[in-house]
PDB file of N, CA and C in Angstrom:
ATOM      1  N   MET U 190       0.298  -4.033  -0.765  1.00  0.00           N
ATOM      2  CA  MET U 190       0.409  -4.762  -2.025  1.00  0.00           C
ATOM      3  C   MET U 190       0.098  -6.233  -1.770  1.00  0.00           C
ATOM      4  N   SER U 191      -0.548  -6.857  -2.722  1.00  0.00           N
ATOM      5  CA  SER U 191      -0.866  -8.266  -2.547  1.00  0.00           C
ATOM      6  C   SER U 191       0.122  -9.119  -3.328  1.00  0.00           C
ATOM      7  N   LEU U 192      -0.061 -10.401  -3.195  1.00  0.00           N
ATOM      8  CA  LEU U 192       0.776 -11.345  -3.923  1.00  0.00           C
ATOM      9  C   LEU U 192       0.658 -11.111  -5.424  1.00  0.00           C
ATOM     10  N   ILE U 193       1.718 -11.410  -6.119  1.00  0.00           N
ATOM     11  CA  ILE U 193       1.734 -11.323  -7.568  1.00  0.00           C
ATOM     12  C   ILE U 193       1.698 -12.754  -8.098  1.00  0.00           C
ATOM     13  N   ASN U 194       0.869 -12.994  -9.098  1.00  0.00           N
ATOM     14  CA  ASN U 194       0.858 -14.295  -9.765  1.00  0.00           C
ATOM     15  C   ASN U 194       1.642 -14.156 -11.056  1.00  0.00           C
ATOM     16  N   THR U 195       2.546 -15.096 -11.288  1.00  0.00           N
ATOM     17  CA  THR U 195       3.330 -15.078 -12.518  1.00  0.00           C
ATOM     18  C   THR U 195       3.034 -16.323 -13.326  1.00  0.00           C
ATOM     19  N   THR U 196       3.513 -16.346 -14.561  1.00  0.00           N
ATOM     20  CA  THR U 196       3.283 -17.468 -15.468  1.00  0.00           C
ATOM     21  C   THR U 196       4.597 -17.804 -16.180  1.00  0.00           C
ATOM     22  N   ASP U 197       4.554 -18.883 -16.953  1.00  0.00           N
ATOM     23  CA  ASP U 197       5.733 -19.216 -17.777  1.00  0.00           C
ATOM     24  C   ASP U 197       6.133 -18.007 -18.616  1.00  0.00           C
ATOM     25  N   ALA U 198       5.128 -17.298 -19.147  1.00  0.00           N
ATOM     26  CA  ALA U 198       5.391 -16.184 -20.056  1.00  0.00           C
ATOM     27  C   ALA U 198       5.963 -14.956 -19.358  1.00  0.00           C
ATOM     28  N   THR U 199       5.607 -14.744 -18.081  1.00  0.00           N
ATOM     29  CA  THR U 199       6.021 -13.514 -17.393  1.00  0.00           C
ATOM     30  C   THR U 199       7.069 -13.733 -16.311  1.00  0.00           C
ATOM     31  N   PHE U 200       7.484 -14.984 -16.089  1.00  0.00           N
ATOM     32  CA  PHE U 200       8.407 -15.303 -15.003  1.00  0.00           C
ATOM     33  C   PHE U 200       9.706 -14.508 -15.100  1.00  0.00           C
ATOM     34  N   GLU U 201      10.282 -14.461 -16.295  1.00  0.00           N
ATOM     35  CA  GLU U 201      11.564 -13.765 -16.442  1.00  0.00           C
ATOM     36  C   GLU U 201      11.431 -12.291 -16.038  1.00  0.00           C
ATOM     37  N   GLN U 202      10.388 -11.627 -16.534  1.00  0.00           N
ATOM     38  CA  GLN U 202      10.185 -10.211 -16.219  1.00  0.00           C
ATOM     39  C   GLN U 202       9.868 -10.007 -14.729  1.00  0.00           C
ATOM     40  N   ASP U 203       8.955 -10.830 -14.193  1.00  0.00           N
ATOM     41  CA  ASP U 203       8.498 -10.662 -12.816  1.00  0.00           C
ATOM     42  C   ASP U 203       9.559 -11.036 -11.785  1.00  0.00           C
ATOM     43  N   VAL U 204      10.355 -12.055 -12.094  1.00  0.00           N
ATOM     44  CA  VAL U 204      11.267 -12.614 -11.093  1.00  0.00           C
ATOM     45  C   VAL U 204      12.732 -12.341 -11.433  1.00  0.00           C
ATOM     46  N   LEU U 205      13.172 -12.818 -12.582  1.00  0.00           N
ATOM     47  CA  LEU U 205      14.601 -12.772 -12.899  1.00  0.00           C
ATOM     48  C   LEU U 205      15.104 -11.359 -13.164  1.00  0.00           C
ATOM     49  N   LYS U 206      14.232 -10.473 -13.639  1.00  0.00           N
ATOM     50  CA  LYS U 206      14.657  -9.102 -13.924  1.00  0.00           C
ATOM     51  C   LYS U 206      14.267  -8.130 -12.819  1.00  0.00           C
ATOM     52  N   SER U 207      13.758  -8.634 -11.709  1.00  0.00           N
ATOM     53  CA  SER U 207      13.365  -7.765 -10.599  1.00  0.00           C
ATOM     54  C   SER U 207      14.587  -7.100  -9.981  1.00  0.00           C
ATOM     55  N   ASP U 208      14.424  -5.853  -9.542  1.00  0.00           N
ATOM     56  CA  ASP U 208      15.532  -5.135  -8.912  1.00  0.00           C
ATOM     57  C   ASP U 208      15.541  -5.326  -7.397  1.00  0.00           C
ATOM     58  N   LYS U 209      14.658  -6.187  -6.882  1.00  0.00           N
ATOM     59  CA  LYS U 209      14.667  -6.492  -5.449  1.00  0.00           C
ATOM     60  C   LYS U 209      14.548  -8.005  -5.247  1.00  0.00           C
ATOM     61  N   PRO U 210      14.830  -8.490  -4.054  1.00  0.00           N
ATOM     62  CA  PRO U 210      14.682  -9.926  -3.807  1.00  0.00           C
ATOM     63  C   PRO U 210      13.241 -10.370  -4.057  1.00  0.00           C
ATOM     64  N   VAL U 211      13.095 -11.594  -4.554  1.00  0.00           N
ATOM     65  CA  VAL U 211      11.780 -12.140  -4.860  1.00  0.00           C
ATOM     66  C   VAL U 211      11.654 -13.516  -4.208  1.00  0.00           C
ATOM     67  N   LEU U 212      10.593 -13.704  -3.419  1.00  0.00           N
ATOM     68  CA  LEU U 212      10.258 -15.017  -2.872  1.00  0.00           C
ATOM     69  C   LEU U 212       9.207 -15.612  -3.799  1.00  0.00           C
ATOM     70  N   VAL U 213       9.526 -16.746  -4.423  1.00  0.00           N
ATOM     71  CA  VAL U 213       8.614 -17.394  -5.365  1.00  0.00           C
ATOM     72  C   VAL U 213       8.066 -18.661  -4.728  1.00  0.00           C
ATOM     73  N   ASP U 214       6.738 -18.755  -4.709  1.00  0.00           N
ATOM     74  CA  ASP U 214       6.034 -19.928  -4.197  1.00  0.00           C
ATOM     75  C   ASP U 214       5.552 -20.762  -5.373  1.00  0.00           C
ATOM     76  N   PHE U 215       6.130 -21.961  -5.539  1.00  0.00           N
ATOM     77  CA  PHE U 215       5.652 -22.913  -6.536  1.00  0.00           C
ATOM     78  C   PHE U 215       4.559 -23.731  -5.859  1.00  0.00           C
ATOM     79  N   TRP U 216       3.328 -23.656  -6.357  1.00  0.00           N
ATOM     80  CA  TRP U 216       2.167 -24.230  -5.675  1.00  0.00           C
ATOM     81  C   TRP U 216       1.177 -24.810  -6.681  1.00  0.00           C
ATOM     82  N   ALA U 217       0.130 -25.458  -6.154  1.00  0.00           N
ATOM     83  CA  ALA U 217      -0.998 -25.932  -6.969  1.00  0.00           C
ATOM     84  C   ALA U 217      -2.253 -25.884  -6.095  1.00  0.00           C
ATOM     85  N   PRO U 218      -3.418 -25.688  -6.725  1.00  0.00           N
ATOM     86  CA  PRO U 218      -4.654 -25.539  -5.955  1.00  0.00           C
ATOM     87  C   PRO U 218      -5.056 -26.783  -5.157  1.00  0.00           C
ATOM     88  N   TRP U 219      -4.603 -27.962  -5.556  1.00  0.00           N
ATOM     89  CA  TRP U 219      -4.964 -29.200  -4.863  1.00  0.00           C
ATOM     90  C   TRP U 219      -4.037 -29.523  -3.690  1.00  0.00           C
ATOM     91  N   CYS U 220      -3.022 -28.698  -3.478  1.00  0.00           N
ATOM     92  CA  CYS U 220      -1.987 -28.961  -2.467  1.00  0.00           C
ATOM     93  C   CYS U 220      -2.384 -28.364  -1.112  1.00  0.00           C
ATOM     94  N   GLY U 221      -2.639 -29.221  -0.130  1.00  0.00           N
ATOM     95  CA  GLY U 221      -3.039 -28.763   1.206  1.00  0.00           C
ATOM     96  C   GLY U 221      -2.035 -27.828   1.864  1.00  0.00           C
ATOM     97  N   PRO U 222      -0.747 -28.230   1.952  1.00  0.00           N
ATOM     98  CA  PRO U 222       0.251 -27.344   2.566  1.00  0.00           C
ATOM     99  C   PRO U 222       0.388 -26.008   1.831  1.00  0.00           C
ATOM    100  N   CYS U 223       0.158 -26.015   0.503  1.00  0.00           N
ATOM    101  CA  CYS U 223       0.219 -24.761  -0.266  1.00  0.00           C
ATOM    102  C   CYS U 223      -0.885 -23.817   0.202  1.00  0.00           C
ATOM    103  N   LYS U 224      -2.085 -24.363   0.389  1.00  0.00           N
ATOM    104  CA  LYS U 224      -3.208 -23.554   0.873  1.00  0.00           C
ATOM    105  C   LYS U 224      -2.923 -23.044   2.283  1.00  0.00           C
ATOM    106  N   ALA U 225      -2.277 -23.888   3.087  1.00  0.00           N
ATOM    107  CA  ALA U 225      -2.007 -23.527   4.483  1.00  0.00           C
ATOM    108  C   ALA U 225      -1.062 -22.331   4.595  1.00  0.00           C
ATOM    109  N   ILE U 226      -0.083 -22.218   3.687  1.00  0.00           N
ATOM    110  CA  ILE U 226       0.865 -21.097   3.798  1.00  0.00           C
ATOM    111  C   ILE U 226       0.411 -19.857   3.028  1.00  0.00           C
ATOM    112  N   ALA U 227      -0.665 -19.965   2.252  1.00  0.00           N
ATOM    113  CA  ALA U 227      -1.121 -18.821   1.447  1.00  0.00           C
ATOM    114  C   ALA U 227      -1.376 -17.559   2.280  1.00  0.00           C
ATOM    115  N   PRO U 228      -2.071 -17.647   3.426  1.00  0.00           N
ATOM    116  CA  PRO U 228      -2.289 -16.425   4.224  1.00  0.00           C
ATOM    117  C   PRO U 228      -0.975 -15.819   4.737  1.00  0.00           C
ATOM    118  N   THR U 229      -0.012 -16.665   5.067  1.00  0.00           N
ATOM    119  CA  THR U 229       1.297 -16.193   5.523  1.00  0.00           C
ATOM    120  C   THR U 229       1.992 -15.422   4.410  1.00  0.00           C
ATOM    121  N   LEU U 230       1.905 -15.928   3.197  1.00  0.00           N
ATOM    122  CA  LEU U 230       2.537 -15.249   2.062  1.00  0.00           C
ATOM    123  C   LEU U 230       1.865 -13.912   1.779  1.00  0.00           C
ATOM    124  N   GLU U 231       0.538 -13.855   1.964  1.00  0.00           N
ATOM    125  CA  GLU U 231      -0.181 -12.582   1.804  1.00  0.00           C
ATOM    126  C   GLU U 231       0.341 -11.557   2.819  1.00  0.00           C
ATOM    127  N   GLU U 232       0.507 -12.001   4.065  1.00  0.00           N
ATOM    128  CA  GLU U 232       1.033 -11.109   5.114  1.00  0.00           C
ATOM    129  C   GLU U 232       2.433 -10.631   4.773  1.00  0.00           C
ATOM    130  N   LEU U 233       3.280 -11.534   4.306  1.00  0.00           N
ATOM    131  CA  LEU U 233       4.653 -11.159   3.943  1.00  0.00           C
ATOM    132  C   LEU U 233       4.656 -10.158   2.794  1.00  0.00           C
ATOM    133  N   ALA U 234       3.757 -10.345   1.822  1.00  0.00           N
ATOM    134  CA  ALA U 234       3.672  -9.412   0.693  1.00  0.00           C
ATOM    135  C   ALA U 234       3.383  -8.004   1.213  1.00  0.00           C
ATOM    136  N   HIS U 235       2.505  -7.923   2.206  1.00  0.00           N
ATOM    137  CA  HIS U 235       2.175  -6.622   2.801  1.00  0.00           C
ATOM    138  C   HIS U 235       3.365  -6.091   3.624  1.00  0.00           C
ATOM    139  N   ASP U 236       3.951  -6.958   4.454  1.00  0.00           N
ATOM    140  CA  ASP U 236       5.055  -6.553   5.345  1.00  0.00           C
ATOM    141  C   ASP U 236       6.293  -6.090   4.569  1.00  0.00           C
ATOM    142  N   TYR U 237       6.553  -6.696   3.423  1.00  0.00           N
ATOM    143  CA  TYR U 237       7.779  -6.411   2.665  1.00  0.00           C
ATOM    144  C   TYR U 237       7.532  -5.531   1.454  1.00  0.00           C
ATOM    145  N   GLU U 238       6.368  -4.913   1.385  1.00  0.00           N
ATOM    146  CA  GLU U 238       6.034  -4.057   0.246  1.00  0.00           C
ATOM    147  C   GLU U 238       7.143  -3.031  -0.001  1.00  0.00           C
ATOM    148  N   GLY U 239       7.590  -2.962  -1.252  1.00  0.00           N
ATOM    149  CA  GLY U 239       8.632  -2.015  -1.618  1.00  0.00           C
ATOM    150  C   GLY U 239      10.043  -2.517  -1.374  1.00  0.00           C
ATOM    151  N   ARG U 240      10.179  -3.591  -0.581  1.00  0.00           N
ATOM    152  CA  ARG U 240      11.520  -4.124  -0.279  1.00  0.00           C
ATOM    153  C   ARG U 240      11.777  -5.467  -0.943  1.00  0.00           C
ATOM    154  N   ALA U 241      10.713  -6.257  -1.100  1.00  0.00           N
ATOM    155  CA  ALA U 241      10.821  -7.572  -1.734  1.00  0.00           C
ATOM    156  C   ALA U 241       9.461  -7.906  -2.339  1.00  0.00           C
ATOM    157  N   ASP U 242       9.459  -8.758  -3.361  1.00  0.00           N
ATOM    158  CA  ASP U 242       8.210  -9.202  -3.969  1.00  0.00           C
ATOM    159  C   ASP U 242       7.928 -10.642  -3.554  1.00  0.00           C
ATOM    160  N   ILE U 243       6.656 -10.934  -3.335  1.00  0.00           N
ATOM    161  CA  ILE U 243       6.211 -12.293  -3.053  1.00  0.00           C
ATOM    162  C   ILE U 243       5.373 -12.708  -4.259  1.00  0.00           C
ATOM    163  N   ILE U 244       5.815 -13.746  -4.944  1.00  0.00           N
ATOM    164  CA  ILE U 244       5.202 -14.151  -6.203  1.00  0.00           C
ATOM    165  C   ILE U 244       4.836 -15.629  -6.148  1.00  0.00           C
ATOM    166  N   LYS U 245       3.649 -15.949  -6.667  1.00  0.00           N
ATOM    167  CA  LYS U 245       3.194 -17.340  -6.730  1.00  0.00           C
ATOM    168  C   LYS U 245       3.166 -17.791  -8.182  1.00  0.00           C
ATOM    169  N   ILE U 246       3.489 -19.072  -8.400  1.00  0.00           N
ATOM    170  CA  ILE U 246       3.351 -19.656  -9.731  1.00  0.00           C
ATOM    171  C   ILE U 246       2.708 -21.033  -9.597  1.00  0.00           C
ATOM    172  N   ASN U 247       1.587 -21.203 -10.280  1.00  0.00           N
ATOM    173  CA  ASN U 247       0.844 -22.457 -10.267  1.00  0.00           C
ATOM    174  C   ASN U 247       1.574 -23.454 -11.168  1.00  0.00           C
ATOM    175  N   VAL U 248       2.077 -24.551 -10.569  1.00  0.00           N
ATOM    176  CA  VAL U 248       2.901 -25.497 -11.331  1.00  0.00           C
ATOM    177  C   VAL U 248       2.083 -26.289 -12.356  1.00  0.00           C
ATOM    178  N   ASP U 249       0.783 -26.465 -12.099  1.00  0.00           N
ATOM    179  CA  ASP U 249      -0.058 -27.178 -13.058  1.00  0.00           C
ATOM    180  C   ASP U 249      -0.267 -26.355 -14.324  1.00  0.00           C
ATOM    181  N   GLU U 250      -0.427 -25.052 -14.166  1.00  0.00           N
ATOM    182  CA  GLU U 250      -0.682 -24.169 -15.301  1.00  0.00           C
ATOM    183  C   GLU U 250       0.603 -23.695 -15.979  1.00  0.00           C
ATOM    184  N   ASN U 251       1.744 -23.851 -15.297  1.00  0.00           N
ATOM    185  CA  ASN U 251       3.026 -23.340 -15.802  1.00  0.00           C
ATOM    186  C   ASN U 251       4.119 -24.408 -15.690  1.00  0.00           C
ATOM    187  N   PRO U 252       3.955 -25.501 -16.437  1.00  0.00           N
ATOM    188  CA  PRO U 252       4.895 -26.623 -16.292  1.00  0.00           C
ATOM    189  C   PRO U 252       6.315 -26.317 -16.765  1.00  0.00           C
ATOM    190  N   GLU U 253       6.470 -25.382 -17.697  1.00  0.00           N
ATOM    191  CA  GLU U 253       7.821 -25.067 -18.194  1.00  0.00           C
ATOM    192  C   GLU U 253       8.707 -24.534 -17.078  1.00  0.00           C
ATOM    193  N   THR U 254       8.201 -23.575 -16.321  1.00  0.00           N
ATOM    194  CA  THR U 254       9.001 -22.976 -15.253  1.00  0.00           C
ATOM    195  C   THR U 254       9.261 -23.992 -14.145  1.00  0.00           C
ATOM    196  N   ALA U 255       8.247 -24.781 -13.805  1.00  0.00           N
ATOM    197  CA  ALA U 255       8.423 -25.815 -12.774  1.00  0.00           C
ATOM    198  C   ALA U 255       9.505 -26.804 -13.199  1.00  0.00           C
ATOM    199  N   ALA U 256       9.493 -27.216 -14.458  1.00  0.00           N
ATOM    200  CA  ALA U 256      10.499 -28.161 -14.956  1.00  0.00           C
ATOM    201  C   ALA U 256      11.876 -27.510 -14.994  1.00  0.00           C
ATOM    202  N   ARG U 257      11.919 -26.253 -15.408  1.00  0.00           N
ATOM    203  CA  ARG U 257      13.191 -25.530 -15.515  1.00  0.00           C
ATOM    204  C   ARG U 257      13.929 -25.500 -14.177  1.00  0.00           C
ATOM    205  N   PHE U 258      13.172 -25.385 -13.080  1.00  0.00           N
ATOM    206  CA  PHE U 258      13.795 -25.303 -11.758  1.00  0.00           C
ATOM    207  C   PHE U 258      13.716 -26.617 -10.987  1.00  0.00           C
ATOM    208  N   GLY U 259      13.321 -27.692 -11.656  1.00  0.00           N
ATOM    209  CA  GLY U 259      13.348 -29.020 -11.043  1.00  0.00           C
ATOM    210  C   GLY U 259      12.419 -29.175  -9.859  1.00  0.00           C
ATOM    211  N   ILE U 260      11.237 -28.577  -9.933  1.00  0.00           N
ATOM    212  CA  ILE U 260      10.290 -28.677  -8.825  1.00  0.00           C
ATOM    213  C   ILE U 260       9.738 -30.097  -8.761  1.00  0.00           C
ATOM    214  N   ARG U 261       9.977 -30.774  -7.635  1.00  0.00           N
ATOM    215  CA  ARG U 261       9.532 -32.145  -7.455  1.00  0.00           C
ATOM    216  C   ARG U 261       8.456 -32.265  -6.387  1.00  0.00           C
ATOM    217  N   SER U 262       8.422 -31.345  -5.450  1.00  0.00           N
ATOM    218  CA  SER U 262       7.375 -31.355  -4.426  1.00  0.00           C
ATOM    219  C   SER U 262       6.979 -29.913  -4.154  1.00  0.00           C
ATOM    220  N   ILE U 263       5.735 -29.748  -3.720  1.00  0.00           N
ATOM    221  CA  ILE U 263       5.235 -28.397  -3.443  1.00  0.00           C
ATOM    222  C   ILE U 263       4.606 -28.385  -2.060  1.00  0.00           C
ATOM    223  N   PRO U 264       4.591 -27.258  -1.388  1.00  0.00           N
ATOM    224  CA  PRO U 264       5.160 -26.002  -1.867  1.00  0.00           C
ATOM    225  C   PRO U 264       6.690 -26.005  -1.817  1.00  0.00           C
ATOM    226  N   THR U 265       7.279 -25.429  -2.847  1.00  0.00           N
ATOM    227  CA  THR U 265       8.710 -25.131  -2.857  1.00  0.00           C
ATOM    228  C   THR U 265       8.826 -23.624  -3.000  1.00  0.00           C
ATOM    229  N   LEU U 266       9.636 -23.019  -2.149  1.00  0.00           N
ATOM    230  CA  LEU U 266       9.830 -21.572  -2.199  1.00  0.00           C
ATOM    231  C   LEU U 266      11.294 -21.287  -2.496  1.00  0.00           C
ATOM    232  N   PHE U 267      11.523 -20.450  -3.491  1.00  0.00           N
ATOM    233  CA  PHE U 267      12.863 -20.007  -3.852  1.00  0.00           C
ATOM    234  C   PHE U 267      12.968 -18.518  -3.590  1.00  0.00           C
ATOM    235  N   VAL U 268      14.158 -18.087  -3.194  1.00  0.00           N
ATOM    236  CA  VAL U 268      14.449 -16.661  -3.163  1.00  0.00           C
ATOM    237  C   VAL U 268      15.393 -16.380  -4.324  1.00  0.00           C
ATOM    238  N   PHE U 269      15.014 -15.405  -5.135  1.00  0.00           N
ATOM    239  CA  PHE U 269      15.855 -14.957  -6.241  1.00  0.00           C
ATOM    240  C   PHE U 269      16.358 -13.557  -5.939  1.00  0.00           C
ATOM    241  N   LYS U 270      17.617 -13.326  -6.266  1.00  0.00           N
ATOM    242  CA  LYS U 270      18.196 -11.995  -6.108  1.00  0.00           C
ATOM    243  C   LYS U 270      19.088 -11.753  -7.315  1.00  0.00           C
ATOM    244  N   ASN U 271      18.887 -10.628  -7.992  1.00  0.00           N
ATOM    245  CA  ASN U 271      19.647 -10.298  -9.193  1.00  0.00           C
ATOM    246  C   ASN U 271      19.602 -11.422 -10.232  1.00  0.00           C
ATOM    247  N   GLY U 272      18.422 -12.042 -10.364  1.00  0.00           N
ATOM    248  CA  GLY U 272      18.236 -13.077 -11.375  1.00  0.00           C
ATOM    249  C   GLY U 272      18.780 -14.440 -11.013  1.00  0.00           C
ATOM    250  N   GLU U 273      19.349 -14.578  -9.819  1.00  0.00           N
ATOM    251  CA  GLU U 273      19.929 -15.852  -9.394  1.00  0.00           C
ATOM    252  C   GLU U 273      19.137 -16.437  -8.233  1.00  0.00           C
ATOM    253  N   LYS U 274      18.976 -17.763  -8.234  1.00  0.00           N
ATOM    254  CA  LYS U 274      18.343 -18.438  -7.105  1.00  0.00           C
ATOM    255  C   LYS U 274      19.363 -18.490  -5.964  1.00  0.00           C
ATOM    256  N   VAL U 275      19.008 -17.907  -4.814  1.00  0.00           N
ATOM    257  CA  VAL U 275      19.961 -17.820  -3.710  1.00  0.00           C
ATOM    258  C   VAL U 275      19.532 -18.612  -2.470  1.00  0.00           C
ATOM    259  N   ASP U 276      18.278 -19.080  -2.446  1.00  0.00           N
ATOM    260  CA  ASP U 276      17.813 -19.850  -1.294  1.00  0.00           C
ATOM    261  C   ASP U 276      16.616 -20.703  -1.680  1.00  0.00           C
ATOM    262  N   THR U 277      16.426 -21.793  -0.928  1.00  0.00           N
ATOM    263  CA  THR U 277      15.322 -22.723  -1.183  1.00  0.00           C
ATOM    264  C   THR U 277      14.735 -23.208   0.130  1.00  0.00           C
ATOM    265  N   ILE U 278      13.410 -23.302   0.173  1.00  0.00           N
ATOM    266  CA  ILE U 278      12.707 -23.958   1.278  1.00  0.00           C
ATOM    267  C   ILE U 278      11.675 -24.876   0.640  1.00  0.00           C
ATOM    268  N   VAL U 279      11.623 -26.126   1.082  1.00  0.00           N
ATOM    269  CA  VAL U 279      10.605 -27.053   0.599  1.00  0.00           C
ATOM    270  C   VAL U 279       9.656 -27.349   1.751  1.00  0.00           C
ATOM    271  N   GLY U 280       8.362 -27.193   1.491  1.00  0.00           N
ATOM    272  CA  GLY U 280       7.352 -27.449   2.513  1.00  0.00           C
ATOM    273  C   GLY U 280       6.934 -26.174   3.225  1.00  0.00           C
ATOM    274  N   GLY U 281       5.848 -26.280   3.956  1.00  0.00           N
ATOM    275  CA  GLY U 281       5.331 -25.128   4.698  1.00  0.00           C
ATOM    276  C   GLY U 281       6.246 -24.749   5.843  1.00  0.00           C
ATOM    277  N   ARG U 282       6.339 -23.469   6.111  1.00  0.00           N
ATOM    278  CA  ARG U 282       7.157 -22.956   7.213  1.00  0.00           C
ATOM    279  C   ARG U 282       6.414 -21.816   7.902  1.00  0.00           C
ATOM    280  N   PRO U 283       6.735 -21.561   9.164  1.00  0.00           N
ATOM    281  CA  PRO U 283       6.098 -20.434   9.850  1.00  0.00           C
ATOM    282  C   PRO U 283       6.557 -19.089   9.275  1.00  0.00           C
ATOM    283  N   LYS U 284       5.734 -18.079   9.484  1.00  0.00           N
ATOM    284  CA  LYS U 284       6.023 -16.743   8.968  1.00  0.00           C
ATOM    285  C   LYS U 284       7.394 -16.254   9.428  1.00  0.00           C
ATOM    286  N   SER U 285       7.745 -16.505  10.689  1.00  0.00           N
ATOM    287  CA  SER U 285       9.023 -16.019  11.224  1.00  0.00           C
ATOM    288  C   SER U 285      10.208 -16.575  10.432  1.00  0.00           C
ATOM    289  N   GLU U 286      10.115 -17.833  10.033  1.00  0.00           N
ATOM    290  CA  GLU U 286      11.209 -18.452   9.279  1.00  0.00           C
ATOM    291  C   GLU U 286      11.308 -17.858   7.869  1.00  0.00           C
ATOM    292  N   LEU U 287      10.161 -17.631   7.247  1.00  0.00           N
ATOM    293  CA  LEU U 287      10.163 -17.033   5.912  1.00  0.00           C
ATOM    294  C   LEU U 287      10.664 -15.587   5.967  1.00  0.00           C
ATOM    295  N   ALA U 288      10.286 -14.863   7.005  1.00  0.00           N
ATOM    296  CA  ALA U 288      10.749 -13.481   7.167  1.00  0.00           C
ATOM    297  C   ALA U 288      12.269 -13.451   7.352  1.00  0.00           C
ATOM    298  N   GLN U 289      12.788 -14.366   8.154  1.00  0.00           N
ATOM    299  CA  GLN U 289      14.251 -14.467   8.359  1.00  0.00           C
ATOM    300  C   GLN U 289      14.963 -14.718   7.032  1.00  0.00           C
ATOM    301  N   LEU U 290      14.379 -15.615   6.234  1.00  0.00           N
ATOM    302  CA  LEU U 290      14.948 -15.939   4.940  1.00  0.00           C
ATOM    303  C   LEU U 290      15.009 -14.704   4.052  1.00  0.00           C
ATOM    304  N   LEU U 291      13.927 -13.932   4.015  1.00  0.00           N
ATOM    305  CA  LEU U 291      13.900 -12.718   3.209  1.00  0.00           C
ATOM    306  C   LEU U 291      14.873 -11.666   3.749  1.00  0.00           C
ATOM    307  N   ASP U 292      14.887 -11.497   5.057  1.00  0.00           N
ATOM    308  CA  ASP U 292      15.759 -10.484   5.674  1.00  0.00           C
ATOM    309  C   ASP U 292      17.220 -10.701   5.303  1.00  0.00           C
ATOM    310  N   LYS U 293      17.604 -11.980   5.193  1.00  0.00           N
ATOM    311  CA  LYS U 293      18.977 -12.340   4.858  1.00  0.00           C
ATOM    312  C   LYS U 293      19.411 -11.763   3.505  1.00  0.00           C
ATOM    313  N   HIS U 294      18.427 -11.537   2.613  1.00  0.00           N
ATOM    314  CA  HIS U 294      18.757 -11.118   1.251  1.00  0.00           C
ATOM    315  C   HIS U 294      18.387  -9.670   0.950  1.00  0.00           C
ATOM    316  N   LEU U 295      17.953  -8.930   1.962  1.00  0.00           N
ATOM    317  CA  LEU U 295      17.600  -7.526   1.740  1.00  0.00           C
ATOM    318  C   LEU U 295      18.843  -6.649   1.768  1.00  0.00           C
TER     319      LEU U 295
END
């Protein structure tokens, strides 16, 4: 499975109503560190298929959701579980650290 892209309109369904943990990447196409972690997120989407969802949301195209969660710098990654934000990472991180973060909530 590949990454899922969500929008202001689909965020609640894709993320908050998910029955599994969701790692959400708040990103923008002009952001260098966002581009740098994109391949890592693709790998995680494959590695965690069926156990967790990896979802991206473009903050430029979806300002409502970015504002709702107070996104001030990108990339910002949140883990949601049962509709609640349970973890946050700001900035790029290695795959091992992101995997550890997800494992904690499985």
